[in-house]
Short mmCIF file of C-alpha atoms in Angstrom, two decimals:
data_model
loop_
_atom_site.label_atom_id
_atom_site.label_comp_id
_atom_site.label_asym_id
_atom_site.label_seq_id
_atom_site.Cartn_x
_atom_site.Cartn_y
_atom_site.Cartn_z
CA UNK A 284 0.00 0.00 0.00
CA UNK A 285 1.83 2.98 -1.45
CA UNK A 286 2.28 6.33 -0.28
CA UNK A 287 -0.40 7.78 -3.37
CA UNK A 288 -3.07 5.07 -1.97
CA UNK A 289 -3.13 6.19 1.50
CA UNK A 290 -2.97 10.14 0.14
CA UNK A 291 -6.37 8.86 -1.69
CA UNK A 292 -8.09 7.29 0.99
CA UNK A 293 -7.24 10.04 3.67
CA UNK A 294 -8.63 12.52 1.14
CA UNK A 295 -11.93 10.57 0.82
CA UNK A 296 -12.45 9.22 4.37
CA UNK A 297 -10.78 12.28 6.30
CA UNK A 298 -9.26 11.34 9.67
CA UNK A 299 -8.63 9.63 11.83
CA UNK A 300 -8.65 6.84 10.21
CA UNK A 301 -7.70 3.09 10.23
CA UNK A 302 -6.73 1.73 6.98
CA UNK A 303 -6.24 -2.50 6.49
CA UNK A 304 -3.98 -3.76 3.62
CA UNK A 305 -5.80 -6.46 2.48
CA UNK A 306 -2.74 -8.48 0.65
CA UNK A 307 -0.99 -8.32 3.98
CA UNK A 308 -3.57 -9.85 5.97
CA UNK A 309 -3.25 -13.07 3.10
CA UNK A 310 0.11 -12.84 3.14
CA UNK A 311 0.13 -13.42 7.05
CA UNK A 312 -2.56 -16.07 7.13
CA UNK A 313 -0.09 -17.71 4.24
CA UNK A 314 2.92 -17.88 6.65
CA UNK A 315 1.23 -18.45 9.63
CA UNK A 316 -0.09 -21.80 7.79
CA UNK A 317 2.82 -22.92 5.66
CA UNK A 318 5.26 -23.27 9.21
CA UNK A 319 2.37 -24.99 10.89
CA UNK A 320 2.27 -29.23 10.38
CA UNK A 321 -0.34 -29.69 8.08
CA UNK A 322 -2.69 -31.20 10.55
CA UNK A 323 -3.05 -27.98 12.69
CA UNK A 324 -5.67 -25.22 11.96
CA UNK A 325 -5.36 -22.36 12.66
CA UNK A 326 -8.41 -19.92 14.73
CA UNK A 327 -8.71 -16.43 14.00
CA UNK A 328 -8.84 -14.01 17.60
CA UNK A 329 -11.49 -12.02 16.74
CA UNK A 330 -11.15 -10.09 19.79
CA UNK A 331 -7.55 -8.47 18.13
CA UNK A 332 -9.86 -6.85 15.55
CA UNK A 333 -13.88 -7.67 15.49
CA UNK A 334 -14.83 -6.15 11.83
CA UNK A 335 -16.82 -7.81 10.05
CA UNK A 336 -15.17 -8.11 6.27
CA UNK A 337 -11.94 -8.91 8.24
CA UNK A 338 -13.68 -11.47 9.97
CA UNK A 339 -15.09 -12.36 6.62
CA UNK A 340 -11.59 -11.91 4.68
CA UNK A 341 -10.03 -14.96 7.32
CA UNK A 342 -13.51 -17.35 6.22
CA UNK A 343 -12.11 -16.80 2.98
CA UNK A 344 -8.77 -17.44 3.58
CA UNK A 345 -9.68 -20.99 5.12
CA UNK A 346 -9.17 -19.98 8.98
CA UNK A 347 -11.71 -20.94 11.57
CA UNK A 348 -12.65 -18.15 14.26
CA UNK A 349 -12.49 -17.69 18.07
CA UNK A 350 -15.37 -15.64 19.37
CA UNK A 351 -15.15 -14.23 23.32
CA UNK A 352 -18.34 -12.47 23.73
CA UNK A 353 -22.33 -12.84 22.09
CA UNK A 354 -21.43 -9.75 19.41
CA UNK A 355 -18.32 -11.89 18.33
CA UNK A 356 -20.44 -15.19 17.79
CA UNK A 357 -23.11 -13.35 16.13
CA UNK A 358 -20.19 -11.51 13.66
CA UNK A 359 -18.99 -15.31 13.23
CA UNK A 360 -21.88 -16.38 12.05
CA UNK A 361 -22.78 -13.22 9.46
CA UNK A 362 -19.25 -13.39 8.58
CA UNK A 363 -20.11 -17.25 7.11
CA UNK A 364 -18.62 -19.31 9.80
CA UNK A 365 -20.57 -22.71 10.75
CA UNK A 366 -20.60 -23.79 13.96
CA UNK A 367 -18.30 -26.35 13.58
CA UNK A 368 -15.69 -24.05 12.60
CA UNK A 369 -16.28 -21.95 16.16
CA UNK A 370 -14.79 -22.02 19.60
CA UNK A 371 -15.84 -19.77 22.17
CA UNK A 372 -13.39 -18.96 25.35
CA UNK A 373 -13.90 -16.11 27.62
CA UNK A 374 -13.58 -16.30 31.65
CA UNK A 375 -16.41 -14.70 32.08
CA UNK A 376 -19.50 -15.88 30.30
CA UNK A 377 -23.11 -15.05 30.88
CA UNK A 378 -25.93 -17.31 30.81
CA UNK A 379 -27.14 -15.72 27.14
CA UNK A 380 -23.61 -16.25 25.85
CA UNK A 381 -23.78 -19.96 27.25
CA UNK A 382 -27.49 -20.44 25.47
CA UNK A 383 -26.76 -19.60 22.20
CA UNK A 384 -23.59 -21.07 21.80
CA UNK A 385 -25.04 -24.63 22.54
CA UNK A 386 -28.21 -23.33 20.40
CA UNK A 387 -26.13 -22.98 17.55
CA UNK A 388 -24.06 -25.80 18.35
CA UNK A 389 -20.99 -24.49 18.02
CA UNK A 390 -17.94 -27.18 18.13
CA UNK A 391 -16.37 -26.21 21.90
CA UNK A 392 -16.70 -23.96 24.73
CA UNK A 393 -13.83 -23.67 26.06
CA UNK A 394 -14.70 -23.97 30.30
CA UNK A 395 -12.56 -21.57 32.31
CA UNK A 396 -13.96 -22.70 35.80
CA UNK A 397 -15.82 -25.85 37.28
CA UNK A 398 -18.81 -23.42 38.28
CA UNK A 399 -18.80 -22.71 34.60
CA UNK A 400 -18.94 -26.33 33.84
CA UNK A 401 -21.73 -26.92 36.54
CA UNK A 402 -24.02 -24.33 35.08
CA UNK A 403 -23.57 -25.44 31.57
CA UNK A 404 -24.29 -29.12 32.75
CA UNK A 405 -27.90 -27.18 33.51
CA UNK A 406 -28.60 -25.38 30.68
CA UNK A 407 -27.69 -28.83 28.69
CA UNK A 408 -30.09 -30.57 30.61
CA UNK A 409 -32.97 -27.63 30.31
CA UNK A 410 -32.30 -28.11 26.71
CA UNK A 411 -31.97 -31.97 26.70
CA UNK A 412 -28.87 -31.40 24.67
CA UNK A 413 -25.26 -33.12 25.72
CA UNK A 414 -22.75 -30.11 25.12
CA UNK A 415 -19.45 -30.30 23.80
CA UNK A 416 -16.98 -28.40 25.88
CA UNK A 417 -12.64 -28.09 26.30
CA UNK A 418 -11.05 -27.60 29.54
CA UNK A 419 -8.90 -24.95 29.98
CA UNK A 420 -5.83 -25.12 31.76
CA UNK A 421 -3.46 -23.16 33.72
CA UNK A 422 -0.38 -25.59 33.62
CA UNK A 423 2.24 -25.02 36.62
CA UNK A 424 4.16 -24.08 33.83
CA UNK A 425 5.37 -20.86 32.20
CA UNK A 426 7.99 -21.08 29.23
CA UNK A 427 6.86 -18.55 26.94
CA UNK A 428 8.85 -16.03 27.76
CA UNK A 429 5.98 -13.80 26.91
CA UNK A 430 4.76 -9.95 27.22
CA UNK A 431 1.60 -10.76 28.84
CA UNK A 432 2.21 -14.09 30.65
CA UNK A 433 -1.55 -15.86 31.24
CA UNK A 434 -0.28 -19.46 33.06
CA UNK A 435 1.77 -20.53 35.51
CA UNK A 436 0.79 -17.00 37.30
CA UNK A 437 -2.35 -16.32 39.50
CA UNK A 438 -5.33 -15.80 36.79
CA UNK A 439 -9.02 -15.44 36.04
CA UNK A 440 -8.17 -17.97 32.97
CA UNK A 441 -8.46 -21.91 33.45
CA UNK A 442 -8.49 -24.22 35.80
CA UNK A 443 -5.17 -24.43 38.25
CA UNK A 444 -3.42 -27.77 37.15
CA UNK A 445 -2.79 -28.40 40.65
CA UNK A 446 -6.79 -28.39 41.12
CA UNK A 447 -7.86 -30.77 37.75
CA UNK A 448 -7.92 -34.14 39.54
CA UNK A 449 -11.31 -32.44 41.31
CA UNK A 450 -12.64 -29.99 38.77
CA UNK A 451 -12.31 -33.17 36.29
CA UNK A 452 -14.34 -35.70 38.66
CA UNK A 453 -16.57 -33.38 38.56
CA UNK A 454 -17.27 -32.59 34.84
CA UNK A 455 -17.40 -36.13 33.82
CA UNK A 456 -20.06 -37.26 36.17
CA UNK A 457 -22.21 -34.64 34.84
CA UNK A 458 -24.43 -36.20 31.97
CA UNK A 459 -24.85 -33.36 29.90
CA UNK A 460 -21.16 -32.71 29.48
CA UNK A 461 -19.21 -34.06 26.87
CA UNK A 462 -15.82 -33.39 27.26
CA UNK A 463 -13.87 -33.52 24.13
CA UNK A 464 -10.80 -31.31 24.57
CA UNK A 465 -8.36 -28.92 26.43
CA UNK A 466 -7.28 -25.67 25.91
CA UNK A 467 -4.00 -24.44 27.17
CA UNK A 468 -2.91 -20.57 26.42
CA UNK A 469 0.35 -19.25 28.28
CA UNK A 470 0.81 -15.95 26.75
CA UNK A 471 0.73 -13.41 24.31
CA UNK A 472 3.57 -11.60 21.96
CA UNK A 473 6.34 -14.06 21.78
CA UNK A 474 9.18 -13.18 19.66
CA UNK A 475 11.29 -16.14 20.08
CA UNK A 476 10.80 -19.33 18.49
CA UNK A 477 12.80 -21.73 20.49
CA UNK A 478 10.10 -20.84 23.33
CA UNK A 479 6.98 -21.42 21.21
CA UNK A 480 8.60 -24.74 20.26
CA UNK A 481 9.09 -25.38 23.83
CA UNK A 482 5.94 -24.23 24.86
CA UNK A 483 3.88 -26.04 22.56
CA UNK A 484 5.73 -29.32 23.46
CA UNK A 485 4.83 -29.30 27.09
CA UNK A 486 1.56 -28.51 26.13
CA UNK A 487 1.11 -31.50 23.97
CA UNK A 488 2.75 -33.81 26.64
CA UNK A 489 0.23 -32.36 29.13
CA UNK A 490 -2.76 -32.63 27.32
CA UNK A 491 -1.77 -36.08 26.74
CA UNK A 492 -1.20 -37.04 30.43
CA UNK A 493 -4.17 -35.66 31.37
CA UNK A 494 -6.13 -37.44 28.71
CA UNK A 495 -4.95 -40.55 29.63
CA UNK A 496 -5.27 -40.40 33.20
CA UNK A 497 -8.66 -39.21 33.63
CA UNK A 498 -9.63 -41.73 30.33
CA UNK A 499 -10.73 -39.55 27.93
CA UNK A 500 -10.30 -39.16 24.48
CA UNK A 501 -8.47 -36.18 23.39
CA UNK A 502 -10.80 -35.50 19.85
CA UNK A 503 -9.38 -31.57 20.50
CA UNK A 504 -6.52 -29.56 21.70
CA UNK A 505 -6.20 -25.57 21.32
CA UNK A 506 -2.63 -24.96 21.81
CA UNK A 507 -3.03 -21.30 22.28
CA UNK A 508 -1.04 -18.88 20.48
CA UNK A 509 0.79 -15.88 21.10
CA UNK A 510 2.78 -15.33 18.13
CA UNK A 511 4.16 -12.27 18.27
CA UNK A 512 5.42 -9.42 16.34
CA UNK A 513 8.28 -6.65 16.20
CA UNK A 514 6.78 -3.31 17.52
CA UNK A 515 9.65 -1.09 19.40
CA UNK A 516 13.83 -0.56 18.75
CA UNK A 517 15.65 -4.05 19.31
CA UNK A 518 12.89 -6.57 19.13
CA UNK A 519 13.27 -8.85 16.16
CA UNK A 520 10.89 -11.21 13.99
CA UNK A 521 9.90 -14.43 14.58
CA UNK A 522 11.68 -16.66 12.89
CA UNK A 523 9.26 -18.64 10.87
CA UNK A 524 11.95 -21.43 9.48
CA UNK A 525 13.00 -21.92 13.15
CA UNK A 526 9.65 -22.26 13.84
CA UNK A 527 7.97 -24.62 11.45
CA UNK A 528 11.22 -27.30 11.57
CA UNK A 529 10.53 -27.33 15.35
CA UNK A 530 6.67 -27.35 15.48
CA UNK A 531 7.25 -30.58 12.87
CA UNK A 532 9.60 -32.08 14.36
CA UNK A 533 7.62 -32.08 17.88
CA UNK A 534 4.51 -32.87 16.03
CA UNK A 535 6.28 -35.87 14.39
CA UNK A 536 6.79 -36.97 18.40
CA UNK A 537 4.06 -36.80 19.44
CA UNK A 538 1.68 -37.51 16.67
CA UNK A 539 1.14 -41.41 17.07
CA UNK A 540 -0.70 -40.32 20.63
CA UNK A 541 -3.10 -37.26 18.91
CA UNK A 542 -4.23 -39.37 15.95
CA UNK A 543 -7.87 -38.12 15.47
CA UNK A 544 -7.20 -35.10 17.42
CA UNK A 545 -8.07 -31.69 16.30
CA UNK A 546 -5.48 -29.27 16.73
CA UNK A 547 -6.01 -25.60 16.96
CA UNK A 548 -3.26 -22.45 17.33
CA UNK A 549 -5.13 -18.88 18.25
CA UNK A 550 -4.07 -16.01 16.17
CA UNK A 551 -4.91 -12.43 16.32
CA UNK A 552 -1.73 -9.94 16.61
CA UNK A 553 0.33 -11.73 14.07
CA UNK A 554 -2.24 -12.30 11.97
CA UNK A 555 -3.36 -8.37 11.83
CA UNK A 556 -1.55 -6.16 13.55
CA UNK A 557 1.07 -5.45 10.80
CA UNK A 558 -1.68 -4.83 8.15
CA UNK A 559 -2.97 -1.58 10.09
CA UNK A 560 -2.34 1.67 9.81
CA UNK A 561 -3.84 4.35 11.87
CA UNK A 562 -3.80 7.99 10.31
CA UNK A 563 -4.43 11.12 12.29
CA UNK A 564 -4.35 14.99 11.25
CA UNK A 565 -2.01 17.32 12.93
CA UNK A 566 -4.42 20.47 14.34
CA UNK A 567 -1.37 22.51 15.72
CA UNK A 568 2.02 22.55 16.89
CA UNK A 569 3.00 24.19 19.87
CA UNK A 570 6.14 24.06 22.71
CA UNK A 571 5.39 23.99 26.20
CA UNK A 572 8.59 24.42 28.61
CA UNK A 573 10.79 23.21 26.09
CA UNK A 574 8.81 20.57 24.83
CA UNK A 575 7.46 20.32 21.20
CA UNK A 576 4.16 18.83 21.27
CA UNK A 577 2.25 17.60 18.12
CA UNK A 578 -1.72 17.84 18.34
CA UNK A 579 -3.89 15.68 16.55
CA UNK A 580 -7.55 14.71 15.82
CA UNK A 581 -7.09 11.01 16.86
CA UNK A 582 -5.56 9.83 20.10
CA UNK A 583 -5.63 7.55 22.92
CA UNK A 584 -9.32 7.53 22.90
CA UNK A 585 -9.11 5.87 19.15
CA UNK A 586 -5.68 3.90 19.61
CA UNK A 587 -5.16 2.74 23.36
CA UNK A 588 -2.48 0.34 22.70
CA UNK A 589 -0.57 3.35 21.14
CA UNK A 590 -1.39 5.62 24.50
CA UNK A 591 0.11 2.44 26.67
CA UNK A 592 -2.90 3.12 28.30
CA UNK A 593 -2.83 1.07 31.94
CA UNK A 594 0.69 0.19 31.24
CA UNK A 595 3.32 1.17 33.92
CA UNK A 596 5.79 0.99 31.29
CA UNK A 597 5.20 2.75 27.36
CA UNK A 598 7.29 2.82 24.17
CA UNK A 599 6.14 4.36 21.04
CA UNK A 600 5.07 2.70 17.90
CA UNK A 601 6.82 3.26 14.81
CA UNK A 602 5.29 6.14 13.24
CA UNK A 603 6.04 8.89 10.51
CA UNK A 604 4.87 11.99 8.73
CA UNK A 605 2.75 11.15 6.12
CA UNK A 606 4.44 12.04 2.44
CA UNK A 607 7.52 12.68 3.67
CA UNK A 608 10.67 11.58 2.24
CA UNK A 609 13.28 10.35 4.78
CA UNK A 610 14.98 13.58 6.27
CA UNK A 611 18.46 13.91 8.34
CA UNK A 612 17.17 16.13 10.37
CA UNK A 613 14.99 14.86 12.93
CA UNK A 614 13.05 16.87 15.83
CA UNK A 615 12.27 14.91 19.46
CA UNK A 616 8.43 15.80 19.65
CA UNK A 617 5.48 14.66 21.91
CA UNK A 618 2.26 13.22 19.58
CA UNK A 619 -0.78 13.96 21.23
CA UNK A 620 -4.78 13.48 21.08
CA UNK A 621 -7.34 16.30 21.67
CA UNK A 622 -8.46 14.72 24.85
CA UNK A 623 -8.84 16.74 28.17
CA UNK A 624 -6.01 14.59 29.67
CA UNK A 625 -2.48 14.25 30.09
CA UNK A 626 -2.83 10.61 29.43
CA UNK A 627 -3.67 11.24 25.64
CA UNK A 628 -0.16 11.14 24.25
CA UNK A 629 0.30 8.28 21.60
CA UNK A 630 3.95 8.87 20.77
CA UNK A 631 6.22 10.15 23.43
CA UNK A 632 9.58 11.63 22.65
CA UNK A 633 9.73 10.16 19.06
CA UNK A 634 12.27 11.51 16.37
CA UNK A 635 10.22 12.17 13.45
CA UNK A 636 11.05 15.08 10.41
CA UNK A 637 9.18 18.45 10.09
CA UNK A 638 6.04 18.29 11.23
CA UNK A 639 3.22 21.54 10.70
CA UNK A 640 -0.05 22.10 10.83
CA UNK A 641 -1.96 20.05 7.99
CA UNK A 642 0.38 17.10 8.16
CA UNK A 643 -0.79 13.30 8.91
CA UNK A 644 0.99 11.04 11.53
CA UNK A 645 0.54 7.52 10.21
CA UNK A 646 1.21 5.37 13.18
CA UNK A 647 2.20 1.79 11.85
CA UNK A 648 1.44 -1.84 13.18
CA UNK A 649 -2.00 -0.65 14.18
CA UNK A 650 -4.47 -3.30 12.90
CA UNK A 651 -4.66 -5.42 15.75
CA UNK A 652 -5.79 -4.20 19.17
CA UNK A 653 -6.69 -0.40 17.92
CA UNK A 654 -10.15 0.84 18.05
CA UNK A 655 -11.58 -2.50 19.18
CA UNK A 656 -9.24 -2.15 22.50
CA UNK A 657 -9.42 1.63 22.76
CA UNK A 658 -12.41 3.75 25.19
CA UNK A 659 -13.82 5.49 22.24
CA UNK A 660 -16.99 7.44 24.63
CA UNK A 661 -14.33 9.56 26.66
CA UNK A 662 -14.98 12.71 25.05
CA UNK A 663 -18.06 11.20 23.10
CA UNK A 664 -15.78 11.93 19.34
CA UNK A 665 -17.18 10.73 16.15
CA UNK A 666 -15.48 7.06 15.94
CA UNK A 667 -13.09 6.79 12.97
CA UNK A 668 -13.72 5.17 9.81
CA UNK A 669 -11.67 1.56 9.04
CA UNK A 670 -11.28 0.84 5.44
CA UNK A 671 -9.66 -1.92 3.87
CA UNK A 672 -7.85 -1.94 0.37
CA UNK A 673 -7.23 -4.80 -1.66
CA UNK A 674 -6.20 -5.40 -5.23
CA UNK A 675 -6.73 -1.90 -6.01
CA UNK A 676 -10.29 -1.89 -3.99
CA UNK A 677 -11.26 0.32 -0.96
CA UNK A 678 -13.80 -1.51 0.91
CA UNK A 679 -15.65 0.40 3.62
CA UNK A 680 -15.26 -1.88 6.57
CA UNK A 681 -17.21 0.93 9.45
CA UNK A 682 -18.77 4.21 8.34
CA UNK A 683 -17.09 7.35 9.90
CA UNK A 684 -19.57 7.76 13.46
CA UNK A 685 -21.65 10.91 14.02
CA UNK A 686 -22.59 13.00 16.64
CA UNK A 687 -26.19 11.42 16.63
CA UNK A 688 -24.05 8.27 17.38
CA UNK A 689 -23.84 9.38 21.21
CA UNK A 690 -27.29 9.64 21.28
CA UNK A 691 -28.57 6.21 21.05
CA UNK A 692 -30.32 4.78 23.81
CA UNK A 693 -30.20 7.31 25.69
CA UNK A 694 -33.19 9.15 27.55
CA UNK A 695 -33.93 12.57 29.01
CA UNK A 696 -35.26 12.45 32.23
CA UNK A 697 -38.53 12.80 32.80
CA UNK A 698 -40.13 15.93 34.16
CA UNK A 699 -42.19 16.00 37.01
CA UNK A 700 -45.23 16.77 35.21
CA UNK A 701 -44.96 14.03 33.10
CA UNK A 702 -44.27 12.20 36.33
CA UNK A 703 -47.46 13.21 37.39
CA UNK A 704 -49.61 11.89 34.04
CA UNK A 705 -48.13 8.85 34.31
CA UNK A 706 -49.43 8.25 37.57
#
């Protein structure tokens, strides 16, 4: 996506705006696949980014979907999924959630908790339907040498190893449980591909101990994900070759005991976040106290994971002036929303060239956890539109908001007088 494409789209769309390269999404999905053994599949996050035509983009592509939440198994479904292609895993899911996943019949919920398991045991029976669920686990282990580490820690997430030999008693005496898999995710943005290998492994050897020792059979096995990619100064890419030889080579192992068994790897980062980019238009330029701050119409209220929002440590993105041709000189310079807080800064201290008034900041790697992760109602601004643009198409993937937006569902309240005809 060239410099003259994203000129064209700004100057249709206006800002901010997210903007999805369509070929890089494939070519993702591509190498994701070809260093995965052919048996595995792999299951699109759709919490990293929830559009619809991306969501519909990965159906084409031959992926099958991971929903967390009612409005993700609904987009599954209008994005052309079928239920057998769905998995649903969220610690916290409601009763509504649970009743129209085993409506639809989708292929697994993935349990986080026994009391989940207990309660979905009911709403089988209320139905007269046997429901296929996957245990998750939090393993004593942690090898992942992840960002966001989500085993072998306290968590909301799984079911302690230490406490299976119960929580598993448990689920198989109920009779409208049918337990057909485990689910196993240790963490998120991993760079290095000897620890995925690693990872995975003791996953596989778990899931097969347990299998065999509470005498089950193992027809699926999420291994998680958490394939990561390069954002900030230093960190590298995953090495894909390192990675498929050892994923093969472990799979080759182990495959004699997993014959029959689905096997599923999550993907959302990797799979989207280098497709992204988010633009935003520089309003002014001003110094305060000798620092040089950029203001734009986007910020932390559009892209969060820019902001570091909640994070007690930040870096920056990689970002640039739009147009610009690479310049020697560089000027230190503070990027900043229009929100009435000091938290909206979305690029702190970054080198970029001349900056003025009129520009646009593109900030890059921005199509996974962007506006879907980002608390677009503080300061109630239009939300941005998201386009995507592929083989020389730009596909509208969410109209630009509007102020009449804000306004939905909400009420006045009432006076007193019309208090008083009501009664």
């Amino acid at each position: 996506m060239n410099q003259e494409v994203i000129t064209h789209i700004v100057n249709e769309f206006n800002t901010p705006i997210y903007i999805y390269d369509g070929e890089k999404i494939e070519h993702q999905y591509k190498l994701l696949k070809s260093c995965l053994p052919k048996h595995f599949e792999v299951f699109y996050s759709v919490k990293a980014n929830p559009l619809l035509g991306v969501c519909q983009l990965f159906k084409k592509l031959g992926s099958q979907i991971e929903v967390a939440s009612l409005a993700e198994l609904q987009t599954a479904f209008q994005a052309g999924f079928t239920p057998d292609q769905i998995i649903f895993t969220s610690p916290g899911k409601t009763i509504e959630e649970l009743e129209t996943s085993i409506d639809r019949q989708i292929y697994s919920i993935n349990v986080e908790s026994l009391e989940e398991a207990i309660l979905i045991n009911h709403i089988g029976q209320k139905k007269g339907r046997q429901v296929p669920i996957s245990v998750r686990i939090n393993p004593d282990f942690n090898l992942s040498g992840a960002g966001l580490r989500m085993t072998g820690v306290p968590t909301q997430f799984g079911i302690d190893q230490s406490q299976l030999e119960e929580a598993l008693g448990t689920i198989q005496s109920l009779p409208y449980l049918k337990l057909i898999g485990l689910h196993i995710y240790t963490g998120s943005q991993m760079l290095a591909a000897s620890l995925i290998i690693k990872n995975m492994e003791e996953i596989i050897k778990l899931a097969i101990t347990v299998s065999e020792t509470y005498a089950f059979p193992l027809q699926f096995l999420d291994l998680g994900g958490g394939f990561g990619i390069p954002y900030f100064t230093g960190e590298q890419y995953l090495d894909m070759d390192e990675l498929g030889k050892g994923l093969q080579t472990v799979w080759e192992t182990y495959a004699h005991k997993l014959e029959g068994t689905r096997i599923g790897v999550e993907s959302g980062r990797f799979l989207m976040a280098e497709s992204g980019l988010f633009v935003t238009k520089v309003l002014y330029v001003k110094e305060s106290k000798g620092t040089k701050y950029v203001v734009c119409d986007g910020g932390s209220n559009h892209h969060a994971s820019s902001a570091f929002l909640g994070r007690h440590i930040r870096n920056n993105f990689p970002m640039h002036v739009h147009s610009q041709e690479e310049q020697d000189e560089l000027t230190e310079v503070t990027v900043v929303g229009s929100l009435c807080t000091p938290t909206d800064v979305i690029g702190q201290k970054v080198k970029l060239g001349k900056v003025d008034s009129g520009d646009y900041i593109v900030v890059e790697k921005s199509g996974a956890y962007g506006l879907t992760h980002s608390p677009v109602l503080f300061l109630s601004h239009q939300l941005p539109a998201e386009v995507l643009y592929k083989q020389g198409q730009v596909h509208v993937l969410r109209e630009r908001g509007s102020v009449e937006d804000f306004f939905k569902g909400q009420k006045l309240l009432s006076t007193h007088e019309e208090l008083l005809q009501r009664t």
